[in-house]
mmCIF file of C-alpha atoms in Angstrom:
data_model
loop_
_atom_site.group_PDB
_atom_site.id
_atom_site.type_symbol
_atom_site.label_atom_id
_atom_site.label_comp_id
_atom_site.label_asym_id
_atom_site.label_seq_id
_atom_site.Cartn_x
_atom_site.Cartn_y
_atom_site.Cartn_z
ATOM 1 C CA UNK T 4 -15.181 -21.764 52.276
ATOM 2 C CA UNK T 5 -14.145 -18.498 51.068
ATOM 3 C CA UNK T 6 -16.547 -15.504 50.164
ATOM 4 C CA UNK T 7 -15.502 -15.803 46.642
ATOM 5 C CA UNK T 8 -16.051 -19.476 46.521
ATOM 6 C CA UNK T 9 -19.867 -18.883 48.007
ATOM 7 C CA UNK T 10 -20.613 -16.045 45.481
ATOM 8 C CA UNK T 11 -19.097 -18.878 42.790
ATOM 9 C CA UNK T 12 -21.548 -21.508 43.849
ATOM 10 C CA UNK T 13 -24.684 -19.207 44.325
ATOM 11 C CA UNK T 14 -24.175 -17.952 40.687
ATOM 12 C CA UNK T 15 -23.778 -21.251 39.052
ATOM 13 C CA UNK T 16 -27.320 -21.965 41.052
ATOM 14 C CA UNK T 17 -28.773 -19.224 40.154
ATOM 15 C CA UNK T 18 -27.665 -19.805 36.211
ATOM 16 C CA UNK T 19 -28.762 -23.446 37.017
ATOM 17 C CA UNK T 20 -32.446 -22.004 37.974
ATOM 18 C CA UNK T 21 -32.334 -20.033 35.326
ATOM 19 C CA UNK T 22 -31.776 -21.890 32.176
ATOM 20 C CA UNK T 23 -34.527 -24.231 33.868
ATOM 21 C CA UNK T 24 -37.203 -22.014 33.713
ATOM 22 C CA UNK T 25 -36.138 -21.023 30.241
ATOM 23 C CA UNK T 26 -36.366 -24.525 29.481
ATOM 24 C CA UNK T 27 -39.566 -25.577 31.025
ATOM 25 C CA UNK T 28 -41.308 -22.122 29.305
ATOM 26 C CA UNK T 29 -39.810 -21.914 25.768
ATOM 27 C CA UNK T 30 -42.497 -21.332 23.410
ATOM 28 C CA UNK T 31 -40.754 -24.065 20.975
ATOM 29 C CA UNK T 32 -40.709 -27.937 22.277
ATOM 30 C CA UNK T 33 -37.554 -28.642 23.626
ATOM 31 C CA UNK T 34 -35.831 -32.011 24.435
ATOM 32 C CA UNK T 35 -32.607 -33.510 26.080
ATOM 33 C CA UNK T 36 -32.227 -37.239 24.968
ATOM 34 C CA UNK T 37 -29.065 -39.441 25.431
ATOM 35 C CA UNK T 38 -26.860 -41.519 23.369
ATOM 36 C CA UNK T 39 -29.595 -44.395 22.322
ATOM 37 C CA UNK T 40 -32.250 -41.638 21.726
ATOM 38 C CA UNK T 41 -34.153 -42.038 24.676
ATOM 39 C CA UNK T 42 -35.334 -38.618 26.436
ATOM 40 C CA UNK T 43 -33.574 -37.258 29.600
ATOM 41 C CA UNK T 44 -36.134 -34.442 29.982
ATOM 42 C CA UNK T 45 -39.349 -32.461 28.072
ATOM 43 C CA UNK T 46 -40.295 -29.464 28.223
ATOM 44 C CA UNK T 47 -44.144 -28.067 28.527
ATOM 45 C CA UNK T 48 -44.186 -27.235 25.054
ATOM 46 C CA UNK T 49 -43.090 -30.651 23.792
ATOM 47 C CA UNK T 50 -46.118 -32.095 26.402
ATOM 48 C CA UNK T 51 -48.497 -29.890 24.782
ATOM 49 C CA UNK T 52 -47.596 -30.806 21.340
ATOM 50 C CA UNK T 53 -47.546 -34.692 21.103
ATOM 51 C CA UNK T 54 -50.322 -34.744 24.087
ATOM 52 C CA UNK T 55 -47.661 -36.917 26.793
ATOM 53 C CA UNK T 56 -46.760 -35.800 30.361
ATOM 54 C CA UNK T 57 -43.100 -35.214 30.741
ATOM 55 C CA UNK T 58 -42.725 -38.978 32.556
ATOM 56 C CA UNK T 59 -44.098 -40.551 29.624
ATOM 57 C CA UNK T 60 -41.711 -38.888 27.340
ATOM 58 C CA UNK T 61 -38.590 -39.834 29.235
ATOM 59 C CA UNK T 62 -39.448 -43.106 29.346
ATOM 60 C CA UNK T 63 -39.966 -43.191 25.109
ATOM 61 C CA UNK T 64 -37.004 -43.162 22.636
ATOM 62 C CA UNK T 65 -37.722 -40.421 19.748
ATOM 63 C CA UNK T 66 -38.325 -43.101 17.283
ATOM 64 C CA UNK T 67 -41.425 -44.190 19.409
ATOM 65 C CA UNK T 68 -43.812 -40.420 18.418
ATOM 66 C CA UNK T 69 -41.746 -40.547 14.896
ATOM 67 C CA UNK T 70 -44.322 -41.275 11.933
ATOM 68 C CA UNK T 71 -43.088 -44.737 10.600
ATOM 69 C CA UNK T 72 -42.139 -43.330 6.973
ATOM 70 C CA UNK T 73 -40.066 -40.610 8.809
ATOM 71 C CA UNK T 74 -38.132 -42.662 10.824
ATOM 72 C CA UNK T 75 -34.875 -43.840 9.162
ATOM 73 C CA UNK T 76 -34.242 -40.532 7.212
ATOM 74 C CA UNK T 77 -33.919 -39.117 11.432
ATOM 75 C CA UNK T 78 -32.027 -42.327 12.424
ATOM 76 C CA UNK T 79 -29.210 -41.985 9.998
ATOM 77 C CA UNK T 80 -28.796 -38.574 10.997
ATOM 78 C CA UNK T 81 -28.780 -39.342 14.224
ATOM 79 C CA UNK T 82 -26.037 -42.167 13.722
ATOM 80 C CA UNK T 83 -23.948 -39.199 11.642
ATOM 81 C CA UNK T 84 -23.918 -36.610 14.322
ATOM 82 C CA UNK T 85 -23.086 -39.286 16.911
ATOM 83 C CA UNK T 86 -20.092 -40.243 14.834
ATOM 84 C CA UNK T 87 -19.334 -36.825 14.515
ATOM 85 C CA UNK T 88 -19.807 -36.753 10.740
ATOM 86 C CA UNK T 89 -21.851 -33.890 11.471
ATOM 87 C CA UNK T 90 -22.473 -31.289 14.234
ATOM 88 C CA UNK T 91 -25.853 -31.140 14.108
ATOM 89 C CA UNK T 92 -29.214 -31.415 11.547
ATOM 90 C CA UNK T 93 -32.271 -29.827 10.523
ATOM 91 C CA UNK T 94 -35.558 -31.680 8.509
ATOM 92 C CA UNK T 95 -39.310 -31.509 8.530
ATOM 93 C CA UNK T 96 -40.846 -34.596 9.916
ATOM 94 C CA UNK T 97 -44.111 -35.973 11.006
ATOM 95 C CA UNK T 98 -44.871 -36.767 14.682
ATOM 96 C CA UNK T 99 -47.475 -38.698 16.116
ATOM 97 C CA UNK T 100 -49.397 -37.411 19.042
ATOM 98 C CA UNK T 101 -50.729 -39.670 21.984
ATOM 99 C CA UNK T 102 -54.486 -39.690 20.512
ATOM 100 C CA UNK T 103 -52.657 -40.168 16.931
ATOM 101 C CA UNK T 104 -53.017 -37.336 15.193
ATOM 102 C CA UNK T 105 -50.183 -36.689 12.668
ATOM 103 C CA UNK T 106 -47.787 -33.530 13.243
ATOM 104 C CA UNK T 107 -45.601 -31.805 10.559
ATOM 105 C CA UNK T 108 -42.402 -30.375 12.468
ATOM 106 C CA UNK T 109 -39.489 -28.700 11.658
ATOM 107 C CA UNK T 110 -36.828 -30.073 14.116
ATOM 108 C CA UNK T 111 -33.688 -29.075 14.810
ATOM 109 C CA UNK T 112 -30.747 -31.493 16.393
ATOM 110 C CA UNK T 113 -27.347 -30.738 17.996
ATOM 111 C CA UNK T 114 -25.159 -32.916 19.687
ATOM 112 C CA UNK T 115 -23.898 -30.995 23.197
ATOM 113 C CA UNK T 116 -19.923 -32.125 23.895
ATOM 114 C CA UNK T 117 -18.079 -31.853 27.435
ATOM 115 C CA UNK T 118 -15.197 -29.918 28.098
ATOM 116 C CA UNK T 119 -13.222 -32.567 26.933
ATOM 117 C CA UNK T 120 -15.108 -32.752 23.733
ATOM 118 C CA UNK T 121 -16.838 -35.788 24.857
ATOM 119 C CA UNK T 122 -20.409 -36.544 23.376
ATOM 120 C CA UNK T 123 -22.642 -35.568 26.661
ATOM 121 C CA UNK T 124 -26.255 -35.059 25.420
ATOM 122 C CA UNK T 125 -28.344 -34.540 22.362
ATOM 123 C CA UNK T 126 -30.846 -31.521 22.362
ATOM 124 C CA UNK T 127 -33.609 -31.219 19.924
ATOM 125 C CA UNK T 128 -35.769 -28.371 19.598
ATOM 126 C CA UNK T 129 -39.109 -28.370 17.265
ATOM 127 C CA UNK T 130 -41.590 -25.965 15.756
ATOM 128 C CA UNK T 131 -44.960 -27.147 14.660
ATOM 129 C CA UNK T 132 -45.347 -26.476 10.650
ATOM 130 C CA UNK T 133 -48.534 -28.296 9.913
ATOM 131 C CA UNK T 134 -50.508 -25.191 9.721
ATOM 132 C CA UNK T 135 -47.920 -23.988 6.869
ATOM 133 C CA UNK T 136 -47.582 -27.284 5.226
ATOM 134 C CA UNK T 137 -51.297 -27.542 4.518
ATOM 135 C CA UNK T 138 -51.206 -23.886 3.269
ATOM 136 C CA UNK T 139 -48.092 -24.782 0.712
ATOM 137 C CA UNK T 140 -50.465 -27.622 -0.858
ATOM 138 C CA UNK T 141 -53.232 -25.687 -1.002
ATOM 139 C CA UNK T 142 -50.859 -23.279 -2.669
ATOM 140 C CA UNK T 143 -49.706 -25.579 -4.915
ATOM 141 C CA UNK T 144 -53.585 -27.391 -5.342
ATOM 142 C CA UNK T 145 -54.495 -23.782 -6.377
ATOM 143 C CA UNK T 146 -51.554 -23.636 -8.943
ATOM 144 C CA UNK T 147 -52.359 -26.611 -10.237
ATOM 145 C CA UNK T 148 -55.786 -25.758 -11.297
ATOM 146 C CA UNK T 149 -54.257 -22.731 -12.454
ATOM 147 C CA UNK T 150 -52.331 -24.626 -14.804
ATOM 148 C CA UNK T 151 -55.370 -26.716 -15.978
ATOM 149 C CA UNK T 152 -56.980 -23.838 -16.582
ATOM 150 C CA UNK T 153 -54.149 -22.341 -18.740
ATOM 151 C CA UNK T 154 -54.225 -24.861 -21.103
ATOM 152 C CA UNK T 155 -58.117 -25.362 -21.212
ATOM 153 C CA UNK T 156 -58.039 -21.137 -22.205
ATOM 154 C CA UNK T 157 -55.205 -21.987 -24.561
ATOM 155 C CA UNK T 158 -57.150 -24.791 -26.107
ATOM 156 C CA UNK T 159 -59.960 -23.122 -26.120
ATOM 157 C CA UNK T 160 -61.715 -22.544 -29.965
ATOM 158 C CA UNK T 161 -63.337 -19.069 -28.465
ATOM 159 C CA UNK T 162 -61.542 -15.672 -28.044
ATOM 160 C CA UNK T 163 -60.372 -15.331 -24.524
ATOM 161 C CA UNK T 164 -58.548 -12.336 -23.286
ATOM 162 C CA UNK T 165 -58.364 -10.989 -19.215
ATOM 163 C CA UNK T 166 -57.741 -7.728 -18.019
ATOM 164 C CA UNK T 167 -56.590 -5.709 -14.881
ATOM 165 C CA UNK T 168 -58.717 -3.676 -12.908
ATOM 166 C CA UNK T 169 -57.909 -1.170 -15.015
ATOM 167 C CA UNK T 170 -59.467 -2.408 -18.045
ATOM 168 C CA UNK T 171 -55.937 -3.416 -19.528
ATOM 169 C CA UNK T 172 -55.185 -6.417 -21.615
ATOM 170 C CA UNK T 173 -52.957 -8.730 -19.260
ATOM 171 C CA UNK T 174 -53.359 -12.193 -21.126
ATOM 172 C CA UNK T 175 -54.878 -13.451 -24.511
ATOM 173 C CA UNK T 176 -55.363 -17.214 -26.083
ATOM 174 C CA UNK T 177 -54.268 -18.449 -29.562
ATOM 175 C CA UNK T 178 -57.960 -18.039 -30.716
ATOM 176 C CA UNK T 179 -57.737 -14.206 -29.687
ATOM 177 C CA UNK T 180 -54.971 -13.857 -32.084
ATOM 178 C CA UNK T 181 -56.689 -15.544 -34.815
ATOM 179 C CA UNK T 182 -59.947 -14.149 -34.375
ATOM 180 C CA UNK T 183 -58.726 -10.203 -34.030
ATOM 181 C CA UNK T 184 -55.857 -10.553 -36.301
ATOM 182 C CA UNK T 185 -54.084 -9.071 -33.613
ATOM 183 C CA UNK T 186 -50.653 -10.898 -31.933
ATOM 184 C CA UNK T 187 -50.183 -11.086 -28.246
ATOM 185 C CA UNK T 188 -47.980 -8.417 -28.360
ATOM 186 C CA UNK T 189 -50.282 -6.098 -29.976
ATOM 187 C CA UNK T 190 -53.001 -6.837 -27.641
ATOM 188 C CA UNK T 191 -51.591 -7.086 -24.313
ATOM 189 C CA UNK T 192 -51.384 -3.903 -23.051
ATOM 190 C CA UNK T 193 -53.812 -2.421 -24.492
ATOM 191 C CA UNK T 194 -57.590 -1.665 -23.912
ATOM 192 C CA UNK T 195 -60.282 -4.252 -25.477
ATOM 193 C CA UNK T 196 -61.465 -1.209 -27.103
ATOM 194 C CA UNK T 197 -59.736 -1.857 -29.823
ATOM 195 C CA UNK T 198 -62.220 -4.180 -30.641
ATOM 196 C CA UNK T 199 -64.854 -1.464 -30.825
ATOM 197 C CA UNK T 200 -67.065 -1.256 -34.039
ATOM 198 C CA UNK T 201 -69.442 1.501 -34.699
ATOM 199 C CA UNK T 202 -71.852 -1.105 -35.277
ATOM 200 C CA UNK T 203 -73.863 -0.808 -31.140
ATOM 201 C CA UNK T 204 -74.855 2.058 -30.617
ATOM 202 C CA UNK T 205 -73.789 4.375 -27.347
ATOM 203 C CA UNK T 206 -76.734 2.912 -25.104
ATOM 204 C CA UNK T 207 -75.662 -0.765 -25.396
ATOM 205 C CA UNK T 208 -72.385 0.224 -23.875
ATOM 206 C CA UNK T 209 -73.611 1.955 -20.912
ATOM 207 C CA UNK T 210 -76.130 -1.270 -20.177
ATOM 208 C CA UNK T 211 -73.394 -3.049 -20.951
ATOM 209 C CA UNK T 212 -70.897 -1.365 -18.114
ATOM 210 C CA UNK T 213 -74.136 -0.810 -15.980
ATOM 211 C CA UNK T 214 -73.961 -4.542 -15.581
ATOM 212 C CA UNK T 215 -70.845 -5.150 -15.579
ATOM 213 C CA UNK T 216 -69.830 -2.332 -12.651
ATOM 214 C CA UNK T 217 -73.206 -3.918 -10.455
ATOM 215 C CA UNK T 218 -71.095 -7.404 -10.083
ATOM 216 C CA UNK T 219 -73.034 -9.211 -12.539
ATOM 217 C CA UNK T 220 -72.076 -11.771 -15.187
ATOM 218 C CA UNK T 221 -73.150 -10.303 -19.009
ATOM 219 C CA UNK T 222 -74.131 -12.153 -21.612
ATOM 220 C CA UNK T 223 -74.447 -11.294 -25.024
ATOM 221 C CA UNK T 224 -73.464 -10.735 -28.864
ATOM 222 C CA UNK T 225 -70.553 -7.843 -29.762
ATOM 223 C CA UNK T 226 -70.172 -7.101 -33.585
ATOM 224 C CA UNK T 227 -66.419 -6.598 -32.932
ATOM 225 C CA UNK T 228 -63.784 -5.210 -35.086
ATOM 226 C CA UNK T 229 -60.645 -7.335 -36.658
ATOM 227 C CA UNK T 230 -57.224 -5.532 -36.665
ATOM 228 C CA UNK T 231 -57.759 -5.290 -40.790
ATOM 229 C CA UNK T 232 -61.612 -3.372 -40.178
ATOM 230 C CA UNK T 233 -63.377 -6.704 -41.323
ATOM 231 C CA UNK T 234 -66.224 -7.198 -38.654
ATOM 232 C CA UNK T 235 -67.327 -10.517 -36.925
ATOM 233 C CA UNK T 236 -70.003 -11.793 -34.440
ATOM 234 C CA UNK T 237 -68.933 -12.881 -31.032
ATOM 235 C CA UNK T 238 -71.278 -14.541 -28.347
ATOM 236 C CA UNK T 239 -69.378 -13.108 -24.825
ATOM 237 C CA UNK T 240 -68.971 -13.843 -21.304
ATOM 238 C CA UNK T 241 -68.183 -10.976 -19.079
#
C-alpha cells in the first residue's frame, strides 16, 4: 500500500470519526431511518427528547412516537420524497414521548442518494417548538380577549377613550363621539383636556392627578365640556 493510499484511508477515518461525534452531540435530534421508516441510528438529542435509549429507537418505525392525528400528513410525504416527487419536507408535528407526554416539533426530512443517485437513507432532523407553540396561543388567547373587549368598549352606552403615557388620546368609542360632540378624528390625538370645564376648581385636579400618579383607581363625577360649550355630568373610571 502506497503512502498516498494510507494518508487516503486515515482521512476518510478520521472524517468518519468526525461526522460521528457531530452526530451523537448536535444540539438538534437527529435521525437516520431507511426505506420503510424504521431508524438506522439516534442521536443523544433525539434520546433526550422522546425519553428512549438509542436501541429502542432503532428498533421503532417513526410512525410508532408520531401523535396519531399527525401521522398520515408525515406518511404521504414520506411516500413523495421516496418517489422522488420531492427532495425533501418540512412540517410541525406532535411526538409522543416514552412516559406520553405530547411534543410539538418542527422536523425537517431529506432523502440522502448514492453516487449513482440511488435512494440510500433518509435523515430527519427536529427542533422542539412546544415552548413557542404554547406562547403563539397564548398570543392569540390574549388577542382574542382583546377583540372581545373591542367590541364590549364599542358597545358600550358610556364615554370611553384611552390614552398613552403621555396623556394623548390613542382610541375613543361611538359613545365618546356622541357624548363630546367630538369625531374620532378630532379627539385622537389630542389631550382629554379638551374636555375641561371651568366648572372644578384647581384643587380637584391636583387630588385628582395625586391619585391617579400614586397607582390608584379614581372614582368620581367630571362636569365636562361638549365640543359646542354645552356642559354634562359624567360618573368616571380612571
Amino acid at each position: 500500500m502506497s503512502q498516498d493510499q494510507s494518508e487516503s484511508i486515515l482521512a476518510s477515518s478520521l472524517s468518519e470519526a468526525i461526522l460521528r461525534k457531530v452526530f451523537e452531540h448536535a444540539p438538534i435530534a437527529i435521525a437516520l431511518a431507511d426505506r420503510t421508516g424504521r431508524l438506522i441510528l439516534a442521536n443523544q438529542a433525539l434520546c433526550n427528547g422522546l425519553g428512549y435509549t438509542a436501541d429502542e429507537l432503532q428498533q421503532m418505525c417513526f410512525t410508532e412516537f408520531t401523535h396519531l392525528e399527525d401521522v398520515q400528513a408525515e406518511w404521504e410525504l414520506f411516500q413523495e420524497l421516496l418517489k422522488g416527487q420531492r427532495s425533501s419536507y418540512t412540517l410541525r408535528k406532535r411526538c409522543i414521548r416514552k412516559d406520553g407526554q405530547v411534543l410539538t416539533t418542527l422536523l425537517s426530512v431529506g432523502l440522502v442518494r448514492d453516487e449513482r443517485n440511488r435512494p440510500q437513507v433518509i435523515i430527519g432532523m427536529a427542533r422542539d417548538i412546544t415552548a413557542q407553540v404554547a406562547a403563539e396561543e397564548r398570543a392569540r388567547e390574549y388577542l382574542k380577549r382583546l377583540e372581545l373587549l373591542q367590541t364590549a368598549l364599542e358597545h358600550a352606552g358610556e364615554a370611553v377613550f384611552i390614552t398613552d403615557v403621555n396623556g394623548t388620546i390613542q382610541w375613543v368609542n361611538p359613545a365618546f363621539t356622541a357624548i363630546t360632540g367630538y369625531s374620532v378624528e378630532e379627539a385622537v390625538g389630542q389631550n382629554p383636556r379638551i374636555l375641561k370645564s371651568d366648572a372644578h376648581p384647581r384643587e380637584f385636579y391636583e387630588r385628582f392627578w395625586s391619585h391617579i400618579l400614586s397607582g390608584r383607581v379614581w372614582r368620581g363625577i367630571f362636569i365636562n365640556q361638549r365640543k359646542d360649550g354645552t356642559l354634562y355630568h359624567e360618573e368616571e373610571t380612571v
